[in-house]
Structures are given as C-alpha cells and as structure tokens.
Amino acid sequence: MLPLKEKDKPVVQKLLSAGCCARCVLRFCCVSVQATYRKPHQETLKELKAFIGNTENGKSQDSVAADSTEENNKSHDATAPEPTDEPADDPPSKRAKLELSGTEAPSEEDAAEEKLTEEPSVCVACLGILQELCGTTQAVKIAEKVKAEKYELETLVLSVSLPAQLCVREHSCWLHVKKELKEKSMALDKDDVVQVKEAFKWVLQGLVAKEIGGVAVVARSLFEISVGFTHKETDADCHFLATTCADCFRPTKNKQSVFTRMAVVKALEKISDTKFLTHYACPPAKPASSCSSQDVQCLHQCVFVAGRYNKYSRSLPQTPWVIDGERRMESSVEELIAESVLSSFRSEGFNFSSSGREDVDVRTLGTGRPFAMELLNPHRSKLSRAEMKLLQETINNSSDKIKVRDLQIVSREAMGKMKEGEEDKTKSYTALVWTLKPIQSEDIAFIDDIKDLTLDQKTPLRVLHRRALAIRPRVVHSMKTRFMDSHHFYLEMKTQAGTYIKEFVHGDFGRTTPNLCELLKTDTDILELDVESVDVDWPPSIPE
Ligand code: ZN
C-alpha cells in the first residue's frame, strides 16, 4: 500500500499525465517513507495507477496537459537563438489559462493518455535519475569503482551532483501541482517536496552498501563517493533565467558555466510565477533521453600522522632542496619518512609540517623534532597500534640518516598543538665553536654564568632573500661550555625558539648583538651544530 491519502489523488493524476515517474509523484505527494522509494519504480507506477483508478472524475482534467506536450517541446526554450522560435508568450500560458477554465475534458482522450503513461518514457522532472539510473546497475558500478581502487572502509557517504536544469523542471512541476491544489483550496510548500537527491540516496544507499558488503552508508563519513549526472539535451532549460535575473549569473573564474545549481536556485527564488510561465513550459517538455552518469569519484578525507624525528646527517635537508629547478641533495627528511607512510596508507600525496626546522648541516638529536603529515586521499585510514609500530620500524630500517618515534594517527585539531606557542618554547643546542685566538678553559668559564641574555637579531644575511628584514629580540636562557683544545670548545645552549644560533656565534657582521665574538673578544665561528631538544610536548609519547 502506498502511503497516500485521498487528497493526493489529483496530484498523482496530474503528474502522471505530465510525464513524471512514479518516484517523482511520491516526492510531490511529500511521501517521506523511504521504503516506498525502494520498491521497483515500475511496480510503484502500477500501484499509483490503481490508486487513481478509483476516482471517477480525476482523469479528465489532465488530458489537455498530456496533449500539449507537443507544444511544450517547441516552446520550452524561448531564449534559444533559433530565429524560427516564437518569443515569450506562446502555448504554456495559453494552456495554463485553458486548464484553469476548462476542467471537463472529453473522455475519449483518456485512452490515449493511458497509453502515453504506459510507455517507459523518461521522467520530465528527474530526467531519468529516479528511474533506471537509480537501481542495482548504478549500485554495482559504484561498488566496482570502490573495489577497483582497493579502498578499505567501514562507512561511506554518498554525494550526488545533479544538472542545474533539474531545479527549473522541479519548479515547473511544482507550479503545475500548485495550480491544481489552489483550485481545491489546498497548498503545497515547495520545501515539503522531497528532493530528487534525497530520494536518490534513499534508494541507492542500501543497494550500494549491499554491493560493497560490510559498509554502512551514513550521513557523515570521511569517505565520500560522488555520483554526477549531466543532461546535454536540456542544458538550455536554464538559459532564460539569465534574462530574468542577470544578477544571479555573474561569470566566475573557476566555473565552466554561469548556470550553477546555486545560481539557478537563487534566480528561481526571485522570479514570479507569471514570469516563469511565460518563459518555460508547465509541465516541462518531455525529454528524449535520460541523464548520463559521469565517472564515479571516490575521496577519502585526509588522515593525519604525527611523530618525532631525529636527523643524524649533516648533508640532509628537511624538505627536497631545489635551486633553479635543480635538485641539490638526493633525499630529504620528509621523503625518507613519507615513502613508507604513503605506501602503508596507500595515500595519493602528503603535506609535511614540523615544529621549526633545522639547516641541512644541523643534526637533530635527543627526543627529536615533532612533525606531522597530512595524507591525501588515503585508501586505507585505520592502522592498529601494532601496525603503526611496524610502520615506524620500516621507516627506521630504511635509512640510517633519520629515525622516527611516537608515530601515531592524530586528529586535524590536534595538529594545531604543534604550532601552538611555538615562539615561547625553548630549544636546546650544542655548537662546536672555533676561536681565532688561542684559549684556555678559564677564558671561557665566565660564559657558564650568563643567564637570560637578550639578543637583538637582524634577519640573517643567509635568509634575507626569503624573509623580511626585521630586528627580533631573542633570549639565550643559559649556556654551558666544554673545553676541547686551544681553538675549540663545545657550547651547550638553552634558547628561546627561533633564535639564530649560527649568527649568535659568528655575529653575522654585527647583525646579531651581543654575540660570541664580542663576549670572547676574538673572532669565533661555528663548525657544527646539533639540536638537542625541541621542547614541544606534542605528540604524546608512546611507551615502547
Ligand atoms: Zn522522476
């Protein structure tokens, strides 16, 4: 039994005669029982016919509409540039008047009308989307795509993109029904009509879930399948709106056509019923073909992986080092980490970020530097703790230049913690310092007593090509010296994040003051630098 009431009869009658499919009829009767849409549409059509068959006078009213399709076909696009076309005020409005006045049409036309609806014609409202395009064949096509791309998933969300002209047709059908109801002093709110998109999902979701197996189709999921439809034949349906509401159709750079769904909806909100009816057929003209479905697109939202890395090489940049299109070093920290991560998550790409960065010749020791990777369209998104550990081992075995720890999947929100308060954090370094004048351990001992030394650092010459010139104050919290020989010592420092250590040691031609040259009253230079710790307590450490 269809969940329809007596009052729906004229609507059903009118829409079937206009060439609407069974599911579209249900939509306009505001049927929100999803199961009703899942029945084969041909079966529903039979039920609908049986339903209206009970009425004695219901049929007659619409024979005019059914008859006038010929005219509609000619007139629905008044703005098309063909010179033979009659402008604006032809059949639709004439027919509208006819319908309003004459309700009693000759009964011999009923038979012809019956025949018309028997034929498996393409629906005037959904252009076939809720007919053959909304069944097992479509579900199988989607499932095959997901399987072919070897996505591992538990849930998915289905998104549908419909041709914009469907809104115009929907509007026309709605006016068609509205007119009928008005005569009976009833009303139909356009918002109560079930949308094509909704009905499509109600039917297809279950079928897709069944075809893929073990997957729930839900309203929100990180995995999205997009199905798109186009209908060349009726693309021009929207064009008249550009003359009635030019404001709605401003060209934008990225869009192929100004007739986007959004713009069409907006224009339809503005247009008066009368104006609409002078430009567009009501009900819409019957199409010769149904929509064509575009390629099914699968997209898994990004997954974020974080950890800490050590860098043991003095000839490894953090990110690929390319100068004038030429690669300088054969690898980089991010590539060494990414290779195994990408293959584990079967991701199509990544973005790498970290809490600060070290120069190519600087090692990062201690517990390492926090980093995070945004994995693009991963085909696999869940790894167990054991699998993550295995992945970490794979990375660590692949190179002796780097090592990662605390590798874990994190949320997008948690990523922010890495950059949070970065400037206020402290970092520890060890520098190997060379002095021009010979030194003894007593000569450098005083450095150990210096606390919270504020430096004024002008943007270093070596980064001036990519950073704005500025003077930034930075604090060296504490220092500790380890005498090596008469020209070398190790300097351990705890500093505010963002301090340029190399510049503090050699002075950068006086651009950093005070500097080590000034303190020791001799030229000094930095031979080696290690980052000992980056004091950002994220990501959380994972016990071994
Ligand atoms: Zn339909």
XYZ file of C-alpha atoms and ligand atoms in Angstrom, residues 19-25 27 123-131, ligand 1:
18
model
C 5.100 12.536 -17.617
C 6.506 12.254 -14.129
C 7.934 8.965 -12.964
C 6.425 7.097 -10.034
C 9.082 8.209 -7.575
C 8.713 11.855 -8.574
C 4.985 11.557 -7.989
C 8.064 13.208 -3.973
C 10.582 11.435 -16.443
C 10.047 15.150 -17.102
C 11.070 16.047 -13.558
C 14.114 13.912 -12.737
C 15.239 13.204 -16.315
C 15.561 9.528 -15.525
C 17.624 9.843 -12.368
C 14.975 8.174 -10.224
C 14.225 5.620 -12.895
Zn 11.206 11.305 -11.925
